[in-house]
Amino acid sequence: METNSMITVAMETEDEVPEPGQLSNDSATCIVSVKGLKDNWQKWSSEHQEYQKNNPFSHDSRLSVLVPQRGQDDYGRPLQGSRTEQRGKDAHTHISREVQELCEVIKTIGEPRDIIVTGSRNTGKVTSVTFGKLFEHYVTVSNKLVGILLRARKQGLVEFEGEMLWQRKDDHVVITLVQ
């Protein structure tokens, strides 16, 4: 018994439907309607045109969505409910967790001191650690220590001198946990 892998395509119009006996029984049969193909293509084309109307990077001059202008609340933000907005929220949550973890590590390995923290209003007990000691300990936790430190400083959780910290060069820099 021989199998034939040839696919027979029967093209039909609305009125012409092939009889079952007209097609070979020993070949795999795939009936494709020209009208069905045309309808599928038209549906895709309509959806794509609608998408392009909302796409700010499209060359379509008939944009149906008002693009936010500078100074408006939603300028530079993804559309609400979009996957881009969800990815941004997930990234923010992840970074916030890493900042909290960094603060816990500083509390654990740092030394409590009675000082006035420069640049802030906090006085009393604070926890401090040198960058070298923190780097040696934190390298097993994450490879993004400097970026997390910069984010924590931006949030007002830690203080240290300098714009950027470099391994070995800035090992003596004191990092102070403010809160």
Coordinates of N, CA and C in Angstrom, one line a residue:
M1 N 0.8 -1.2 0.0 CA 0.0 0.0 0.0 C 0.9 1.2 0.0
E2 N 0.7 2.1 -0.9 CA 1.5 3.3 -1.1 C 0.8 4.5 -0.6
T3 N 1.5 5.4 0.2 CA 0.9 6.6 0.6 C 1.4 7.7 -0.3
N4 N 0.5 8.6 -0.6 CA 0.8 9.7 -1.5 C 0.7 11.0 -0.6
S5 N 1.8 11.7 -0.6 CA 1.8 12.9 0.3 C 1.4 14.2 -0.5
M6 N 0.9 14.0 -1.7 CA 0.4 15.1 -2.5 C -0.9 15.7 -1.9
I7 N -1.0 17.0 -1.8 CA -2.2 17.6 -1.3 C -2.9 18.2 -2.5
T8 N -4.2 17.8 -2.6 CA -5.0 18.4 -3.6 C -5.7 19.6 -3.1
V9 N -5.6 20.6 -3.8 CA -6.3 21.9 -3.4 C -7.5 22.1 -4.4
A10 N -8.7 22.0 -3.9 CA -9.8 22.2 -4.7 C -10.3 23.7 -4.6
M11 N -10.2 24.4 -5.7 CA -10.6 25.8 -5.6 C -12.0 25.9 -6.0
E12 N -12.8 26.6 -5.2 CA -14.2 26.6 -5.4 C -14.7 28.1 -5.3
T13 N -15.8 28.3 -6.0 CA -16.4 29.6 -5.8 C -17.6 29.3 -4.9
E14 N -18.5 30.3 -4.8 CA -19.7 30.1 -3.9 C -20.6 29.0 -4.5
D15 N -20.6 28.9 -5.8 CA -21.6 27.9 -6.4 C -20.9 26.6 -6.6
E16 N -19.6 26.5 -6.8 CA -19.0 25.3 -7.2 C -18.4 24.6 -5.9
V17 N -18.9 23.5 -5.6 CA -18.4 22.6 -4.5 C -18.1 21.3 -5.1
P18 N -16.9 20.8 -5.0 CA -16.6 19.5 -5.7 C -17.4 18.3 -5.1
E19 N -17.7 17.4 -5.9 CA -18.4 16.2 -5.4 C -17.3 15.3 -4.7
P20 N -17.7 14.5 -3.7 CA -16.7 13.7 -3.0 C -16.0 12.7 -3.9
G21 N -16.7 12.2 -5.0 CA -16.1 11.3 -5.9 C -15.1 11.9 -6.8
Q22 N -15.1 13.2 -7.0 CA -14.2 13.9 -7.9 C -12.7 13.9 -7.4
L23 N -12.5 13.8 -6.1 CA -11.2 13.8 -5.5 C -10.7 12.4 -5.3
S24 N -9.4 12.3 -5.5 CA -8.7 11.0 -5.3 C -8.8 10.6 -3.8
N25 N -9.1 9.3 -3.6 CA -9.2 8.8 -2.2 C -7.9 8.5 -1.6
D26 N -6.8 8.2 -2.4 CA -5.5 7.9 -1.8 C -4.6 9.0 -1.7
S27 N -5.0 10.3 -1.9 CA -4.2 11.4 -1.6 C -4.8 12.2 -0.5
A28 N -3.9 12.9 0.3 CA -4.4 13.7 1.4 C -5.1 14.9 0.7
T29 N -6.3 15.2 1.2 CA -7.1 16.3 0.5 C -7.3 17.4 1.5
C30 N -7.1 18.6 0.9 CA -7.3 19.8 1.7 C -8.1 20.8 0.8
I31 N -9.3 21.0 1.3 CA -10.2 21.9 0.5 C -10.0 23.3 1.0
V32 N -9.6 24.2 0.2 CA -9.4 25.6 0.5 C -10.3 26.4 -0.3
S33 N -11.1 27.2 0.3 CA -12.0 28.1 -0.4 C -11.4 29.4 -0.7
V34 N -11.5 29.8 -2.0 CA -10.9 31.1 -2.4 C -11.7 32.2 -1.6
K35 N -13.0 32.0 -1.4 CA -13.7 33.0 -0.7 C -13.3 33.1 0.8
G36 N -12.9 31.9 1.4 CA -12.4 31.9 2.7 C -11.1 32.6 2.9
L37 N -10.2 32.3 1.9 CA -8.9 33.0 1.9 C -9.0 34.5 1.7
K38 N -10.0 34.9 0.8 CA -10.2 36.3 0.6 C -10.7 37.0 1.9
D39 N -11.7 36.3 2.6 CA -12.2 36.8 3.8 C -11.2 37.0 4.9
N40 N -10.3 35.9 5.1 CA -9.3 36.0 6.1 C -8.3 37.1 5.8
W41 N -7.9 37.3 4.5 CA -7.0 38.4 4.2 C -7.6 39.7 4.4
Q42 N -8.9 39.9 4.1 CA -9.6 41.2 4.3 C -9.7 41.5 5.8
K43 N -9.9 40.4 6.6 CA -10.0 40.6 8.1 C -8.7 41.1 8.6
W44 N -7.6 40.4 8.2 CA -6.2 40.8 8.7 C -5.9 42.2 8.2
S45 N -6.2 42.5 7.0 CA -6.0 43.8 6.5 C -6.7 44.9 7.3
S46 N -7.9 44.7 7.6 CA -8.7 45.7 8.4 C -8.1 45.8 9.8
E47 N -7.8 44.7 10.4 CA -7.2 44.8 11.8 C -5.8 45.5 11.7
H48 N -5.0 45.3 10.7 CA -3.7 46.0 10.6 C -3.9 47.5 10.3
Q49 N -4.9 47.8 9.5 CA -5.1 49.3 9.3 C -5.5 49.9 10.5
E50 N -6.4 49.3 11.3 CA -6.8 49.9 12.6 C -5.7 50.0 13.6
Y51 N -4.8 49.0 13.6 CA -3.6 49.0 14.5 C -2.7 50.2 14.0
Q52 N -2.5 50.4 12.7 CA -1.6 51.4 12.2 C -2.2 52.8 12.6
K53 N -3.5 52.9 12.7 CA -4.1 54.2 13.0 C -3.7 54.6 14.5
N54 N -3.5 53.6 15.3 CA -3.2 53.8 16.7 C -1.7 53.8 17.0
N55 N -0.9 53.5 16.0 CA 0.6 53.4 16.1 C 1.2 54.8 15.9
P56 N 1.8 55.4 16.9 CA 2.4 56.7 16.7 C 3.6 56.7 15.7
F57 N 4.2 55.5 15.5 CA 5.4 55.5 14.6 C 5.0 55.2 13.1
S58 N 3.7 55.0 12.9 CA 3.2 54.7 11.5 C 3.3 56.0 10.7
H59 N 3.4 55.8 9.4 CA 3.4 56.9 8.5 C 2.0 57.3 8.1
D60 N 1.0 56.6 8.7 CA -0.4 56.9 8.4 C -0.7 58.3 8.9
S61 N -1.2 59.2 8.1 CA -1.5 60.6 8.5 C -2.8 60.7 9.2
R62 N -3.6 59.6 9.3 CA -4.9 59.7 9.9 C -4.9 59.1 11.3
L63 N -4.0 59.5 12.1 CA -4.0 59.0 13.5 C -5.3 59.3 14.2
S64 N -5.8 58.2 14.8 CA -7.1 58.4 15.5 C -6.9 58.6 17.0
V65 N -5.6 58.4 17.5 CA -5.3 58.6 18.9 C -4.5 59.9 19.1
L66 N -4.9 60.6 20.1 CA -4.1 61.8 20.4 C -2.9 61.5 21.1
V67 N -1.7 61.8 20.6 CA -0.5 61.6 21.2 C -0.3 62.6 22.3
P68 N 0.0 62.1 23.5 CA 0.2 63.1 24.7 C 1.4 64.0 24.4
Q69 N 1.2 65.2 24.7 CA 2.2 66.2 24.5 C 3.0 66.4 25.8
R70 N 4.2 67.0 25.7 CA 5.1 67.3 26.9 C 4.3 68.1 27.9
G71 N 4.4 67.7 29.2 CA 3.7 68.4 30.2 C 2.5 67.7 30.7
Q72 N 1.9 66.8 29.8 CA 0.7 66.1 30.2 C 1.1 64.9 31.1
D73 N 0.1 64.5 31.9 CA 0.4 63.4 32.9 C 0.8 62.1 32.3
D74 N 0.3 61.7 31.2 CA 0.6 60.4 30.6 C 1.7 60.5 29.5
Y75 N 2.4 61.7 29.4 CA 3.5 61.8 28.4 C 4.6 60.9 28.8
G76 N 5.1 60.1 27.9 CA 6.3 59.2 28.2 C 5.9 58.0 28.9
R77 N 4.7 57.7 29.1 CA 4.2 56.5 29.8 C 3.5 55.5 28.8
P78 N 3.6 54.2 29.0 CA 2.9 53.3 28.1 C 1.4 53.4 28.3
L79 N 0.7 52.9 27.4 CA -0.8 52.8 27.5 C -1.2 52.0 28.7
Q80 N -2.2 52.5 29.3 CA -2.7 51.8 30.5 C -3.3 50.4 30.1
G81 N -2.9 49.4 30.8 CA -3.4 48.1 30.5 C -2.6 47.3 29.5
S82 N -1.5 47.9 29.0 CA -0.7 47.3 28.0 C 0.3 46.4 28.7
R83 N 0.9 45.5 27.9 CA 1.9 44.6 28.4 C 3.2 45.4 28.8
T84 N 3.4 46.5 28.1 CA 4.6 47.3 28.4 C 4.4 47.9 29.8
E85 N 3.2 48.4 30.1 CA 3.0 48.9 31.4 C 3.2 47.8 32.5
Q86 N 2.7 46.6 32.2 CA 2.8 45.5 33.2 C 4.3 45.1 33.4
R87 N 5.1 45.1 32.3 CA 6.5 44.8 32.4 C 7.2 45.9 33.3
G88 N 6.8 47.2 33.1 CA 7.4 48.2 33.9 C 7.1 48.1 35.4
K89 N 5.8 47.7 35.7 CA 5.4 47.5 37.1 C 6.2 46.3 37.7
D90 N 6.3 45.3 36.9 CA 7.1 44.1 37.4 C 8.6 44.4 37.7
A91 N 9.2 45.2 36.8 CA 10.6 45.6 36.9 C 10.7 46.5 38.2
H92 N 9.8 47.4 38.4 CA 9.8 48.3 39.6 C 9.7 47.5 40.9
T93 N 8.8 46.5 40.9 CA 8.7 45.6 42.0 C 10.0 44.8 42.3
H94 N 10.6 44.3 41.2 CA 11.8 43.6 41.4 C 12.9 44.4 41.9
I95 N 13.1 45.6 41.4 CA 14.2 46.5 41.9 C 13.9 46.9 43.3
S96 N 12.7 47.2 43.7 CA 12.3 47.6 45.1 C 12.7 46.5 46.0
R97 N 12.5 45.2 45.6 CA 12.9 44.1 46.4 C 14.4 44.0 46.6
E98 N 15.1 44.3 45.5 CA 16.6 44.2 45.6 C 17.1 45.3 46.5
V99 N 16.5 46.5 46.5 CA 16.9 47.6 47.3 C 16.7 47.3 48.8
Q100 N 15.5 46.7 49.1 CA 15.2 46.2 50.5 C 16.2 45.2 50.9
E101 N 16.5 44.3 50.0 CA 17.5 43.2 50.4 C 18.9 43.8 50.7
L102 N 19.3 44.8 49.9 CA 20.6 45.5 50.1 C 20.6 46.2 51.5
C103 N 19.5 46.8 51.9 CA 19.4 47.5 53.2 C 19.5 46.4 54.3
E104 N 18.9 45.3 54.1 CA 19.0 44.2 55.1 C 20.4 43.7 55.2
V105 N 21.1 43.6 54.1 CA 22.5 43.1 54.1 C 23.4 44.2 54.9
I106 N 23.1 45.4 54.6 CA 23.9 46.5 55.3 C 23.6 46.4 56.8
K107 N 22.4 46.2 57.2 CA 22.0 46.1 58.6 C 22.8 44.9 59.3
T108 N 22.9 43.8 58.5 CA 23.5 42.6 59.0 C 25.0 42.7 59.2
I109 N 25.7 43.2 58.2 CA 27.1 43.2 58.2 C 27.7 44.6 58.7
G110 N 26.9 45.6 58.7 CA 27.3 46.9 59.1 C 27.5 47.1 60.6
E111 N 28.1 48.2 61.0 CA 28.4 48.5 62.4 C 27.6 49.7 62.8
P112 N 26.8 49.6 63.9 CA 26.1 50.8 64.4 C 27.0 51.8 64.9
R113 N 26.7 53.1 64.6 CA 27.5 54.2 65.0 C 26.6 55.3 65.4
D114 N 27.1 56.2 66.4 CA 26.4 57.4 66.8 C 27.0 58.5 66.1
I115 N 26.3 59.0 65.0 CA 26.8 60.1 64.2 C 25.7 60.9 63.7
I116 N 26.0 62.1 63.2 CA 25.0 62.9 62.4 C 25.3 62.6 60.9
V117 N 24.3 62.1 60.2 CA 24.5 61.8 58.8 C 24.5 63.1 58.0
T118 N 25.6 63.3 57.2 CA 25.7 64.5 56.5 C 24.7 64.6 55.4
G119 N 24.1 65.7 55.3 CA 23.1 65.9 54.2 C 21.7 65.5 54.6
S120 N 21.5 64.9 55.8 CA 20.1 64.5 56.2 C 19.9 65.1 57.6
R121 N 18.7 64.9 58.0 CA 18.3 65.5 59.4 C 18.4 64.4 60.4
N122 N 18.8 63.2 60.1 CA 18.9 62.1 61.0 C 20.1 62.2 62.0
T123 N 19.8 62.0 63.2 CA 20.9 62.0 64.2 C 20.7 60.7 65.0
G124 N 21.7 60.3 65.7 CA 21.6 59.2 66.6 C 22.3 58.0 65.9
K125 N 21.7 56.8 66.1 CA 22.3 55.5 65.6 C 22.0 55.3 64.1
V126 N 23.1 55.0 63.4 CA 23.0 54.6 62.0 C 23.9 53.4 61.8
T127 N 23.7 52.7 60.7 CA 24.5 51.6 60.4 C 25.4 51.9 59.2
S128 N 26.7 51.6 59.3 CA 27.6 52.0 58.2 C 28.5 50.7 57.9
V129 N 28.9 50.7 56.7 CA 29.8 49.6 56.2 C 30.6 50.2 55.1
T130 N 31.9 49.7 54.9 CA 32.7 50.2 53.8 C 32.3 49.5 52.5
F131 N 32.5 50.1 51.4 CA 32.1 49.6 50.1 C 32.9 48.3 49.8
G132 N 34.1 48.2 50.2 CA 34.9 46.9 50.0 C 34.3 45.8 50.7
K133 N 33.9 45.9 52.0 CA 33.3 44.9 52.8 C 31.9 44.5 52.2
L134 N 31.2 45.5 51.8 CA 29.8 45.2 51.2 C 30.0 44.5 49.9
F135 N 30.9 44.9 49.1 CA 31.1 44.3 47.8 C 31.5 42.8 48.0
E136 N 32.4 42.5 48.9 CA 32.8 41.1 49.1 C 31.7 40.3 49.5
H137 N 30.8 40.8 50.4 CA 29.7 40.0 50.9 C 28.6 40.0 49.9
Y138 N 28.3 41.1 49.2 CA 27.1 41.2 48.3 C 27.3 40.5 47.0
V139 N 28.6 40.2 46.6 CA 28.8 39.6 45.3 C 28.2 38.3 45.2
T140 N 28.0 37.6 46.3 CA 27.3 36.3 46.3 C 25.8 36.5 46.2
V141 N 25.3 37.7 46.5 CA 23.8 37.9 46.4 C 23.4 38.4 45.0
S142 N 24.1 39.4 44.5 CA 23.8 40.0 43.2 C 25.0 40.6 42.6
N143 N 25.0 40.7 41.3 CA 26.1 41.3 40.5 C 25.8 42.7 40.2
K144 N 24.8 43.3 40.7 CA 24.4 44.7 40.4 C 24.5 45.6 41.6
L145 N 25.5 45.4 42.4 CA 25.6 46.2 43.7 C 25.6 47.7 43.4
V146 N 26.4 48.2 42.5 CA 26.6 49.6 42.3 C 25.2 50.2 41.9
G147 N 24.6 49.6 40.9 CA 23.3 50.1 40.4 C 22.2 50.1 41.5
I148 N 22.2 49.1 42.4 CA 21.2 49.1 43.5 C 21.6 50.1 44.5
L149 N 22.9 50.4 44.7 CA 23.3 51.4 45.7 C 22.8 52.8 45.2
L150 N 23.0 53.0 43.9 CA 22.6 54.3 43.3 C 21.1 54.5 43.4
R151 N 20.3 53.4 43.2 CA 18.9 53.5 43.3 C 18.5 53.8 44.7
A152 N 19.1 53.1 45.7 CA 18.8 53.3 47.1 C 19.2 54.7 47.5
R153 N 20.3 55.3 47.0 CA 20.6 56.7 47.3 C 19.6 57.6 46.8
K154 N 19.1 57.3 45.6 CA 18.1 58.2 44.9 C 16.8 58.2 45.8
Q155 N 16.5 57.0 46.4 CA 15.3 56.9 47.2 C 15.6 57.4 48.7
G156 N 16.8 57.9 49.0 CA 17.1 58.4 50.3 C 17.3 57.4 51.3
L157 N 17.6 56.2 51.0 CA 17.8 55.1 52.0 C 19.3 55.0 52.4
V158 N 20.2 55.3 51.6 CA 21.6 55.2 51.9 C 22.3 56.5 51.5
E159 N 23.5 56.8 52.1 CA 24.3 57.9 51.7 C 25.8 57.4 51.6
F160 N 26.5 58.0 50.6 CA 27.9 57.8 50.4 C 28.4 58.9 49.5
E161 N 29.7 59.1 49.6 CA 30.4 60.2 48.8 C 30.7 59.7 47.4
G162 N 30.7 60.6 46.5 CA 31.0 60.3 45.1 C 29.8 59.9 44.3
E163 N 30.0 60.0 42.9 CA 29.0 59.7 42.0 C 28.9 58.2 41.7
M164 N 30.0 57.6 41.6 CA 30.1 56.2 41.2 C 31.1 55.5 42.1
L165 N 30.9 54.3 42.4 CA 31.8 53.5 43.3 C 32.5 52.4 42.4
W166 N 33.8 52.3 42.5 CA 34.5 51.3 41.8 C 35.2 50.4 42.7
Q167 N 35.2 49.1 42.3 CA 35.9 48.1 43.1 C 37.3 48.4 43.2
R168 N 37.9 48.2 44.4 CA 39.3 48.4 44.8 C 39.6 49.9 45.0
K169 N 39.2 50.7 44.0 CA 39.5 52.1 44.1 C 38.7 52.8 45.3
D170 N 37.5 52.4 45.5 CA 36.6 53.0 46.5 C 36.3 52.1 47.6
D171 N 37.1 51.1 47.9 CA 36.9 50.1 48.9 C 36.7 50.8 50.3
H172 N 37.4 52.0 50.5 CA 37.4 52.7 51.8 C 36.1 53.6 52.0
V173 N 35.3 53.8 51.0 CA 34.2 54.7 51.0 C 33.1 54.1 52.0
V174 N 32.7 54.9 52.9 CA 31.7 54.5 53.9 C 30.3 54.7 53.3
I175 N 29.5 53.6 53.4 CA 28.1 53.6 53.0 C 27.3 53.6 54.3
T176 N 26.4 54.6 54.4 CA 25.6 54.7 55.6 C 24.1 54.5 55.3
L177 N 23.5 53.6 56.1 CA 22.1 53.3 56.0 C 21.4 54.4 56.7
V178 N 20.6 55.2 56.0 CA 19.9 56.3 56.6 C 18.6 55.9 57.4
Q179 N 17.9 55.0 56.8 CA 16.6 54.5 57.4 C 16.7 53.1 57.8

